Short mmCIF file of C-alpha atoms in Angstrom, two decimals:
data_model
loop_
_atom_site.label_atom_id
_atom_site.label_comp_id
_atom_site.label_asym_id
_atom_site.label_seq_id
_atom_site.Cartn_x
_atom_site.Cartn_y
_atom_site.Cartn_z
CA UNK A 21 155.52 98.23 10.34
CA UNK A 22 156.12 97.55 6.67
CA UNK A 23 158.61 94.90 5.56
CA UNK A 24 160.81 95.68 2.56
CA UNK A 25 163.31 93.21 1.17
CA UNK A 26 166.64 94.92 0.51
CA UNK A 27 166.90 93.01 -2.79
CA UNK A 28 163.94 95.07 -4.04
CA UNK A 29 166.08 98.14 -3.33
CA UNK A 30 168.92 96.54 -5.32
CA UNK A 31 166.55 96.18 -8.28
CA UNK A 32 165.53 99.82 -8.09
CA UNK A 33 169.15 101.01 -7.90
CA UNK A 34 170.02 98.85 -10.92
CA UNK A 35 167.14 100.28 -12.98
CA UNK A 36 167.94 103.86 -11.96
CA UNK A 37 171.67 103.50 -12.82
CA UNK A 38 170.77 102.17 -16.25
CA UNK A 39 168.16 104.80 -17.02
CA UNK A 40 170.12 107.76 -15.71
CA UNK A 41 173.19 106.97 -17.82
CA UNK A 42 171.14 107.11 -21.05
CA UNK A 43 168.36 109.57 -20.38
CA UNK A 44 168.29 113.03 -18.85
CA UNK A 45 165.39 114.21 -16.74
CA UNK A 46 162.84 116.29 -18.71
CA UNK A 47 163.44 119.29 -16.41
CA UNK A 48 167.17 119.16 -17.16
CA UNK A 49 166.55 119.06 -20.92
CA UNK A 50 164.02 121.90 -20.82
CA UNK A 51 166.42 124.01 -18.69
CA UNK A 52 169.12 123.48 -21.32
CA UNK A 53 166.79 124.11 -24.29
CA UNK A 54 165.66 127.34 -22.71
CA UNK A 55 169.25 128.46 -22.06
CA UNK A 56 170.27 127.57 -25.63
CA UNK A 57 167.89 130.24 -26.92
CA UNK A 58 169.77 132.87 -24.87
CA UNK A 59 173.17 131.96 -26.34
CA UNK A 60 174.38 134.46 -28.94
CA UNK A 61 177.96 133.36 -29.67
CA UNK A 62 178.32 131.31 -32.88
CA UNK A 63 180.55 128.69 -31.20
CA UNK A 64 178.25 128.54 -28.17
CA UNK A 65 175.24 127.96 -30.43
CA UNK A 66 177.07 125.13 -32.19
CA UNK A 67 177.96 123.49 -28.88
CA UNK A 68 174.35 123.72 -27.67
CA UNK A 69 173.12 122.07 -30.84
CA UNK A 70 175.74 119.29 -30.44
CA UNK A 71 174.61 118.82 -26.83
CA UNK A 72 170.92 118.53 -27.68
CA UNK A 73 171.65 116.10 -30.54
CA UNK A 74 173.82 114.08 -28.19
CA UNK A 75 171.05 113.65 -25.59
CA UNK A 76 168.73 112.41 -28.33
CA UNK A 77 171.31 109.94 -29.66
CA UNK A 78 172.03 108.65 -26.16
CA UNK A 79 168.41 107.74 -25.63
CA UNK A 80 167.81 106.34 -29.13
CA UNK A 81 170.99 104.30 -29.40
CA UNK A 82 171.36 103.45 -25.72
CA UNK A 83 174.83 105.00 -25.68
CA UNK A 84 175.88 106.42 -22.30
CA UNK A 85 175.48 110.22 -22.16
CA UNK A 86 179.18 110.41 -21.24
CA UNK A 87 182.06 107.95 -21.43
CA UNK A 88 182.60 108.80 -17.77
CA UNK A 89 179.68 106.81 -16.38
CA UNK A 90 180.64 108.22 -13.02
CA UNK A 91 180.76 107.32 -9.38
CA UNK A 92 177.26 106.64 -8.09
CA UNK A 93 175.92 108.53 -5.07
CA UNK A 94 172.78 107.14 -3.47
CA UNK A 95 170.59 109.13 -1.09
CA UNK A 96 168.03 107.16 0.89
CA UNK A 97 165.30 108.54 3.10
CA UNK A 98 164.06 105.57 5.09
CA UNK A 99 160.73 105.72 6.88
CA UNK A 100 161.28 104.62 10.47
CA UNK A 101 158.27 102.28 10.26
CA UNK A 102 160.09 100.23 7.63
CA UNK A 103 161.59 96.88 8.59
CA UNK A 104 164.45 96.00 6.25
CA UNK A 105 164.86 92.27 5.67
CA UNK A 106 167.28 90.32 3.48
CA UNK A 107 170.96 91.07 2.82
CA UNK A 108 172.49 94.14 4.53
CA UNK A 109 171.29 97.40 2.97
CA UNK A 110 174.71 98.63 1.80
CA UNK A 111 175.45 95.27 0.20
CA UNK A 112 172.08 95.41 -1.58
CA UNK A 113 172.71 98.92 -2.94
CA UNK A 114 176.16 97.93 -4.22
CA UNK A 115 174.61 94.81 -5.76
CA UNK A 116 172.29 97.07 -7.73
CA UNK A 117 175.20 99.20 -8.96
CA UNK A 118 177.26 96.11 -9.81
CA UNK A 119 174.45 94.57 -11.86
CA UNK A 120 173.87 97.81 -13.76
CA UNK A 121 177.52 98.38 -14.63
CA UNK A 122 178.58 94.84 -15.49
CA UNK A 123 175.71 94.24 -17.89
CA UNK A 124 175.49 97.53 -19.75
CA UNK A 125 178.87 98.37 -21.32
CA UNK A 126 179.30 101.29 -18.97
CA UNK A 127 182.84 102.28 -18.02
CA UNK A 128 184.02 100.98 -14.69
CA UNK A 129 185.83 103.94 -13.20
CA UNK A 130 186.29 103.00 -9.54
CA UNK A 131 189.73 101.99 -8.23
CA UNK A 132 190.30 100.37 -4.85
CA UNK A 133 193.32 101.62 -2.90
CA UNK A 134 193.29 105.31 -3.90
CA UNK A 135 196.88 106.17 -3.00
CA UNK A 136 198.32 102.66 -3.55
CA UNK A 137 197.62 100.16 -6.30
CA UNK A 138 194.53 101.98 -7.67
CA UNK A 139 193.27 98.66 -9.05
CA UNK A 140 189.98 98.91 -10.92
CA UNK A 141 187.21 97.11 -9.01
CA UNK A 142 185.74 96.20 -12.42
CA UNK A 143 182.10 96.66 -11.41
CA UNK A 144 182.02 100.37 -10.49
CA UNK A 145 181.48 99.61 -6.80
CA UNK A 146 181.51 100.77 -4.11
CA UNK A 147 179.05 103.62 -4.49
CA UNK A 148 178.60 106.41 -1.94
CA UNK A 149 175.61 105.83 0.33
CA UNK A 150 173.83 108.50 2.37
CA UNK A 151 170.93 107.50 4.59
CA UNK A 152 168.50 109.51 6.66
CA UNK A 153 165.61 108.37 8.80
CA UNK A 154 162.25 110.03 8.22
CA UNK A 155 158.72 109.38 9.49
CA UNK A 156 156.38 106.99 7.72
CA UNK A 157 156.70 103.59 6.05
CA UNK A 158 158.20 104.45 2.66
CA UNK A 159 161.71 104.70 1.27
CA UNK A 160 162.66 107.56 -1.05
CA UNK A 161 165.61 106.72 -3.28
CA UNK A 162 167.58 109.42 -5.05
CA UNK A 163 170.61 108.85 -7.16
CA UNK A 164 173.24 111.11 -8.68
CA UNK A 165 175.78 109.84 -11.19
CA UNK A 166 178.66 112.23 -11.52
CA UNK A 167 181.84 112.17 -13.52
CA UNK A 168 185.06 113.41 -11.97
CA UNK A 169 185.67 116.18 -14.49
CA UNK A 170 183.09 118.10 -12.50
CA UNK A 171 183.58 116.43 -9.09
CA UNK A 172 187.22 117.63 -9.16
CA UNK A 173 185.88 121.20 -9.28
CA UNK A 174 184.44 120.94 -5.76
CA UNK A 175 185.50 123.62 -3.25
CA UNK A 176 185.09 124.21 0.48
CA UNK A 177 185.86 127.36 2.42
CA UNK A 178 185.42 128.01 6.12
CA UNK A 179 184.32 131.66 6.24
CA UNK A 180 184.42 133.83 9.32
CA UNK A 181 180.92 134.36 10.83
CA UNK A 182 181.09 138.08 10.09
CA UNK A 183 181.51 137.45 6.34
CA UNK A 184 178.90 138.92 4.03
CA UNK A 185 176.65 137.50 1.34
CA UNK A 186 178.92 139.26 -1.11
CA UNK A 187 181.98 137.36 0.21
CA UNK A 188 180.16 134.12 -0.50
CA UNK A 189 179.19 135.30 -3.97
CA UNK A 190 182.83 136.17 -4.71
CA UNK A 191 183.94 132.71 -3.55
CA UNK A 192 181.42 131.09 -5.90
CA UNK A 193 182.57 133.29 -8.78
CA UNK A 194 186.28 132.60 -8.11
CA UNK A 195 185.60 128.87 -8.00
CA UNK A 196 183.66 128.86 -11.26
CA UNK A 197 186.23 131.12 -12.96
CA UNK A 198 189.09 128.86 -11.88
CA UNK A 199 187.49 125.40 -12.11
CA UNK A 200 184.39 125.84 -14.26
CA UNK A 201 186.08 125.51 -17.68
CA UNK A 202 187.24 121.98 -16.80
CA UNK A 203 183.86 120.86 -15.48
CA UNK A 204 182.04 120.68 -18.86
CA UNK A 205 179.96 123.87 -18.90
CA UNK A 206 177.16 124.95 -19.05
CA UNK A 207 177.04 124.06 -15.36
CA UNK A 208 174.62 123.27 -12.59
CA UNK A 209 175.92 124.75 -9.33
CA UNK A 210 175.06 123.35 -5.89
CA UNK A 211 176.04 125.38 -2.82
CA UNK A 212 175.87 124.24 0.80
CA UNK A 213 176.00 126.94 3.49
CA UNK A 214 176.23 126.18 7.21
CA UNK A 215 176.42 123.03 9.32
CA UNK A 216 179.93 121.60 9.71
CA UNK A 217 182.59 121.34 7.01
CA UNK A 218 181.50 117.84 5.96
CA UNK A 219 177.82 118.72 6.19
CA UNK A 220 178.22 121.78 3.96
CA UNK A 221 179.81 119.58 1.29
CA UNK A 222 176.95 117.10 1.60
CA UNK A 223 174.39 119.91 1.32
CA UNK A 224 176.11 121.24 -1.79
CA UNK A 225 175.69 117.87 -3.47
CA UNK A 226 172.10 117.47 -2.32
CA UNK A 227 171.45 120.90 -3.84
CA UNK A 228 171.90 119.23 -7.25
CA UNK A 229 169.18 116.64 -6.67
CA UNK A 230 166.09 118.84 -7.15
CA UNK A 231 165.82 121.73 -9.56
CA UNK A 232 163.64 123.94 -7.41
CA UNK A 233 162.80 127.45 -8.71
CA UNK A 234 165.64 129.92 -8.02
CA UNK A 235 165.18 132.79 -5.57
CA UNK A 236 166.44 136.33 -6.08
CA UNK A 237 169.91 135.72 -4.58
CA UNK A 238 170.42 132.54 -6.60
CA UNK A 239 169.37 134.34 -9.78
CA UNK A 240 171.77 137.21 -9.06
CA UNK A 241 174.64 134.71 -8.59
CA UNK A 242 173.66 132.96 -11.82
CA UNK A 243 173.77 136.31 -13.63
CA UNK A 244 177.25 137.06 -12.28
CA UNK A 245 178.51 133.59 -13.27
CA UNK A 246 177.19 134.08 -16.79
CA UNK A 247 178.96 137.41 -17.02
CA UNK A 248 182.26 135.43 -16.72
CA UNK A 249 181.58 134.39 -20.34
CA UNK A 250 183.25 130.99 -20.01
CA UNK A 251 180.45 129.73 -22.23
CA UNK A 252 179.41 126.26 -23.43
CA UNK A 253 182.38 123.86 -23.40
CA UNK A 254 184.51 126.74 -22.07
CA UNK A 255 184.72 128.17 -25.60
CA UNK A 256 183.22 131.55 -24.69
CA UNK A 257 179.60 132.69 -24.71
CA UNK A 258 176.60 133.89 -22.74
CA UNK A 259 175.68 130.66 -20.94
CA UNK A 260 178.28 129.45 -18.44
CA UNK A 261 175.82 128.13 -15.87
CA UNK A 262 172.24 126.94 -16.11
CA UNK A 263 171.20 126.83 -12.52
CA UNK A 264 172.28 127.75 -8.98
CA UNK A 265 170.80 126.15 -5.87
CA UNK A 266 171.82 127.21 -2.35
CA UNK A 267 170.95 125.01 0.60
CA UNK A 268 171.45 126.25 4.16
CA UNK A 269 171.61 124.67 7.61
CA UNK A 270 172.13 126.16 11.08
CA UNK A 271 175.79 126.49 12.02
CA UNK A 272 178.12 127.42 14.92
CA UNK A 273 178.58 130.99 16.29
CA UNK A 274 182.25 130.85 15.28
CA UNK A 275 181.89 129.78 11.67
CA UNK A 276 180.26 129.83 8.25
CA UNK A 277 181.20 126.82 6.11
CA UNK A 278 180.48 127.17 2.38
CA UNK A 279 180.85 124.32 -0.11
CA UNK A 280 180.40 124.37 -3.87
CA UNK A 281 179.64 121.30 -5.93
CA UNK A 282 179.63 121.78 -9.67
CA UNK A 283 177.87 119.48 -12.11
CA UNK A 284 178.40 119.35 -15.87
CA UNK A 285 175.47 119.97 -18.25
CA UNK A 286 174.47 116.32 -18.10
CA UNK A 287 172.95 116.34 -14.63
CA UNK A 288 172.29 112.62 -14.20
CA UNK A 289 169.75 112.27 -11.39
CA UNK A 290 166.97 109.80 -10.79
CA UNK A 291 164.49 109.02 -8.05
CA UNK A 292 161.97 106.42 -6.95
CA UNK A 293 159.74 105.73 -3.96
CA UNK A 294 159.28 102.28 -2.47
CA UNK B 227 188.00 129.83 -40.14
CA UNK B 228 186.94 126.24 -40.64
CA UNK B 229 189.41 123.52 -41.65
CA UNK B 230 189.16 119.86 -42.58
CA UNK B 231 192.55 118.32 -41.79
CA UNK B 232 194.18 114.88 -41.80
CA UNK B 233 196.63 113.78 -39.12
CA UNK B 234 199.52 113.98 -38.68
CA UNK B 235 199.60 117.75 -39.18
CA UNK B 236 202.82 119.18 -40.61
CA UNK B 237 204.24 122.41 -39.24
CA UNK B 238 202.75 124.53 -42.02
CA UNK B 239 199.26 123.20 -41.30
CA UNK B 240 199.64 123.76 -37.57
CA UNK B 241 200.88 127.33 -37.94
CA UNK B 242 197.86 128.46 -39.95
CA UNK B 243 195.46 127.36 -37.17
CA UNK B 244 194.38 130.25 -34.95
CA UNK B 245 192.65 130.14 -31.61
CA UNK B 246 188.87 129.74 -32.02
CA UNK B 247 189.11 128.16 -35.51
CA UNK B 248 186.88 125.16 -36.10
CA UNK B 249 188.85 122.06 -37.13
CA UNK B 250 187.37 118.76 -38.33
CA UNK B 251 190.07 116.19 -37.73
CA UNK B 252 190.58 112.89 -39.57
CA UNK B 253 193.22 110.23 -38.99
CA UNK B 254 194.80 108.29 -36.15
CA UNK B 255 195.39 109.49 -32.61
CA UNK B 256 196.63 107.83 -29.45
CA UNK B 257 193.89 107.77 -26.84
CA UNK B 258 195.44 107.99 -23.39
CA UNK B 259 194.96 109.54 -19.98
CA UNK B 260 196.45 109.81 -16.49
CA UNK B 261 198.24 106.52 -15.77
CA UNK B 262 199.44 106.01 -19.35
CA UNK B 263 201.00 109.48 -19.23
CA UNK B 264 202.75 108.65 -15.98
CA UNK B 265 204.11 105.40 -17.40
CA UNK B 266 205.36 107.04 -20.60
CA UNK B 267 207.11 109.71 -18.53
CA UNK B 268 208.74 107.00 -16.40
CA UNK B 269 209.94 105.08 -19.48
CA UNK B 270 211.37 108.28 -20.98
CA UNK B 271 213.19 109.17 -17.75
CA UNK B 272 214.66 105.65 -17.62
CA UNK B 273 215.73 105.99 -21.26
CA UNK B 274 213.67 102.98 -22.28
CA UNK B 275 211.76 102.35 -25.47
CA UNK B 276 208.13 103.52 -25.60
CA UNK B 277 205.36 101.10 -26.60
CA UNK B 278 204.09 103.65 -29.15
CA UNK B 279 205.81 105.95 -31.65
CA UNK B 280 204.98 109.53 -30.62
CA UNK B 281 207.10 111.27 -33.27
CA UNK B 282 204.81 113.92 -34.83
CA UNK B 283 202.08 112.16 -32.87
CA UNK B 284 198.62 113.21 -31.78
CA UNK B 285 197.09 112.50 -28.38
CA UNK B 286 193.40 112.47 -27.45
CA UNK B 287 192.75 112.50 -23.67
CA UNK B 288 190.12 109.83 -23.37
CA UNK B 289 188.92 106.70 -21.58
CA UNK B 290 186.05 105.29 -23.67
CA UNK B 291 183.37 102.82 -22.62
CA UNK B 292 183.58 99.33 -24.13
CA UNK B 293 181.72 99.01 -27.44
CA UNK B 294 178.53 96.97 -27.42
CA UNK B 295 178.64 93.69 -29.36
CA UNK B 296 178.65 94.37 -33.10
CA UNK B 297 179.78 97.99 -32.66
CA UNK B 298 183.26 99.43 -33.10
CA UNK B 299 182.99 102.37 -30.76
CA UNK B 300 181.44 102.88 -27.34
CA UNK B 301 180.78 106.19 -25.64
CA UNK B 302 183.79 108.41 -26.27
CA UNK B 303 184.66 111.98 -25.40
CA UNK B 304 187.40 114.14 -23.92
CA UNK B 305 188.56 114.01 -20.31
CA UNK B 306 189.99 117.03 -18.43
CA UNK B 307 193.32 117.92 -20.07
CA UNK B 308 194.86 119.77 -17.12
CA UNK B 309 195.46 116.51 -15.24
CA UNK B 310 197.95 115.62 -17.97
CA UNK B 311 199.75 119.00 -17.67
CA UNK B 312 202.69 117.71 -15.57
CA UNK B 313 203.60 115.24 -18.36
CA UNK B 314 202.65 117.19 -21.49
CA UNK B 315 205.77 119.38 -21.96
CA UNK B 316 207.94 116.22 -21.83
CA UNK B 317 205.77 114.42 -24.40
CA UNK B 318 205.77 117.48 -26.66
CA UNK B 319 209.56 117.64 -26.43
CA UNK B 320 209.63 113.99 -27.54
CA UNK B 321 207.50 114.61 -30.62
CA UNK B 322 203.81 115.02 -29.80
CA UNK B 323 202.38 117.89 -31.86
CA UNK B 324 198.59 117.70 -31.56
CA UNK B 325 196.66 117.45 -28.27
CA UNK B 326 192.89 116.95 -28.09
CA UNK B 327 190.96 117.36 -24.84
CA UNK B 328 188.82 119.71 -22.80
CA UNK B 329 189.46 122.58 -20.43
CA UNK B 330 192.37 124.82 -19.49
CA UNK B 331 196.14 124.12 -19.68
CA UNK B 332 199.04 125.23 -17.49
CA UNK B 333 201.53 127.96 -18.37
CA UNK B 334 204.20 125.27 -18.85
CA UNK B 335 202.05 123.49 -21.43
CA UNK B 336 201.31 126.73 -23.27
CA UNK B 337 205.06 127.50 -23.38
CA UNK B 338 205.87 124.02 -24.72
CA UNK B 339 203.13 124.34 -27.36
CA UNK B 340 204.64 127.64 -28.46
CA UNK B 341 208.22 126.37 -28.42
CA UNK B 342 207.51 123.26 -30.51
CA UNK B 343 204.73 124.80 -32.64
CA UNK B 344 202.18 122.31 -31.43
CA UNK B 345 198.44 122.83 -31.18
CA UNK B 346 195.80 122.11 -28.53
CA UNK B 347 192.34 121.29 -29.84
CA UNK B 348 189.27 121.43 -27.62
CA UNK B 349 186.15 119.35 -28.02
CA UNK B 350 183.10 119.59 -25.73
CA UNK B 351 182.73 117.22 -22.79
CA UNK B 352 179.48 115.43 -22.01
CA UNK B 353 178.47 114.83 -25.64
CA UNK B 354 179.98 111.39 -26.22
CA UNK B 355 176.98 109.98 -28.14
CA UNK B 356 177.41 112.86 -30.60
CA UNK B 357 181.20 112.56 -30.86
CA UNK B 358 181.23 108.79 -31.37
CA UNK B 359 179.67 109.34 -34.81
CA UNK B 360 183.05 110.72 -35.90
CA UNK B 361 185.13 107.83 -34.56
CA UNK B 362 185.73 104.86 -36.86
CA UNK B 363 187.41 102.52 -34.39
CA UNK B 364 189.02 102.29 -30.96
CA UNK B 365 191.64 99.60 -30.35
CA UNK B 366 193.60 99.16 -27.12
CA UNK B 367 197.28 98.80 -28.10
CA UNK B 368 199.45 99.27 -25.01
CA UNK B 369 199.33 99.14 -21.19
CA UNK B 370 196.33 96.83 -21.51
CA UNK B 371 196.47 96.04 -17.78
CA UNK B 372 195.19 99.59 -17.15
CA UNK B 373 191.73 98.72 -18.52
CA UNK B 374 189.97 101.95 -19.54
CA UNK B 375 193.26 103.78 -18.94
CA UNK B 376 195.17 101.82 -21.61
CA UNK B 377 196.64 103.47 -24.71
CA UNK B 378 194.25 103.20 -27.66
CA UNK B 379 194.70 103.56 -31.39
CA UNK B 380 191.72 105.68 -32.40
CA UNK B 381 190.71 106.58 -35.93
CA UNK B 382 188.79 109.82 -36.31
CA UNK B 383 186.78 111.04 -39.29
CA UNK B 384 185.80 114.71 -39.44
CA UNK B 385 185.92 114.84 -35.65
CA UNK B 386 184.69 118.29 -34.48
CA UNK B 387 187.15 120.43 -32.49
CA UNK B 388 188.06 124.06 -31.91
CA UNK B 389 191.58 125.46 -31.56
CA UNK B 390 192.09 126.04 -27.82
CA UNK B 391 195.80 127.02 -27.93
CA UNK B 392 197.52 127.86 -31.20
CA UNK B 393 201.19 127.66 -32.19
CA UNK B 394 201.66 131.28 -31.05
CA UNK B 395 200.60 130.29 -27.53
CA UNK B 396 197.32 132.23 -27.76
CA UNK B 397 194.60 130.55 -25.77
CA UNK B 398 190.81 130.80 -25.41
#
């Protein structure tokens, strides 16, 4: 049994929130640099160059990558040999978010009663917390900070079990055609297939956490998306999406849930192991 | 074509802008988003006075971060324009002529833009550290209780945009 004080987790969440709002992961930047070389439209090229300059400025000047400093999603894999001591885990995680957002001139974007007063909580809490128990005595922390320009582009469809791969591809293309231009392209596309409705949505978001190499089907969907020619910033061009990741899970004989979660070009993820 | 223009734009200047043109904008805009739009629409429907003069006005859909001490501008960039679509035709009919944001617009907005010879300018999302270089100041001026959703007086200097919908109703 290994004891971990939840306040240590708060510290890690605080550091991750701060870093992720200023600095993109190297893999994200190299994915974008590589795609920028494929762009042939004059406007698209200009937008790519503005994007790459912007990432540099964000890091140098400590200016948030986007004025929408997002709603924070935290994904914890907790080793079952860990004993958590100190304040309750969820309180600790929100403490980390609160400390990051009140001390850093980030925008507080969270409102309390969503269909009532919509009063700003003024510290960007609460965040969304997902936990999973795993073997071992470590905790893996992953974090995704997402603005709502892209979160609003999320889609879920409950397909019939006899639907084809092509039906799913068409659904992805329709969603990107309809909602992609608003989601700050070029896009990262997470797709969750299977499980239950809620689980498919969760999978689609988790699909954005690791940029694993794409398989043949993912690459063929990426190609189709790029043939939509929405382009960088929705101004037309070759590069509409940068990456597609499909995650699957067993499902019920009567169904085939498919969820799509779209991220803008600033994919703000971070991770740590305790 | 590439233009360097100062706000407010008169009708002649707006008409020459064609979809896809690059426009570097200077001058003052009202920064506002969802809740401010709803409040303005409510005031108009009640026939009450607006806290800002929107005659020949320009609106930038935005909710910036607070500036750091010693700086005049925080992180600033466009938010999704389509959320403002239900209120935009009304605001155009009351005098707004230039809209700056990101993403698609509704048919109703395109029709209002055409009818009143307005223009919709698009600027990329997710590049706030780049865009802030072209913003001289950001001052909250109305609906201050809304925090980041207040109305701001924002001064732009050579702010980079592209024409998304022109006065003829042509769109990207």
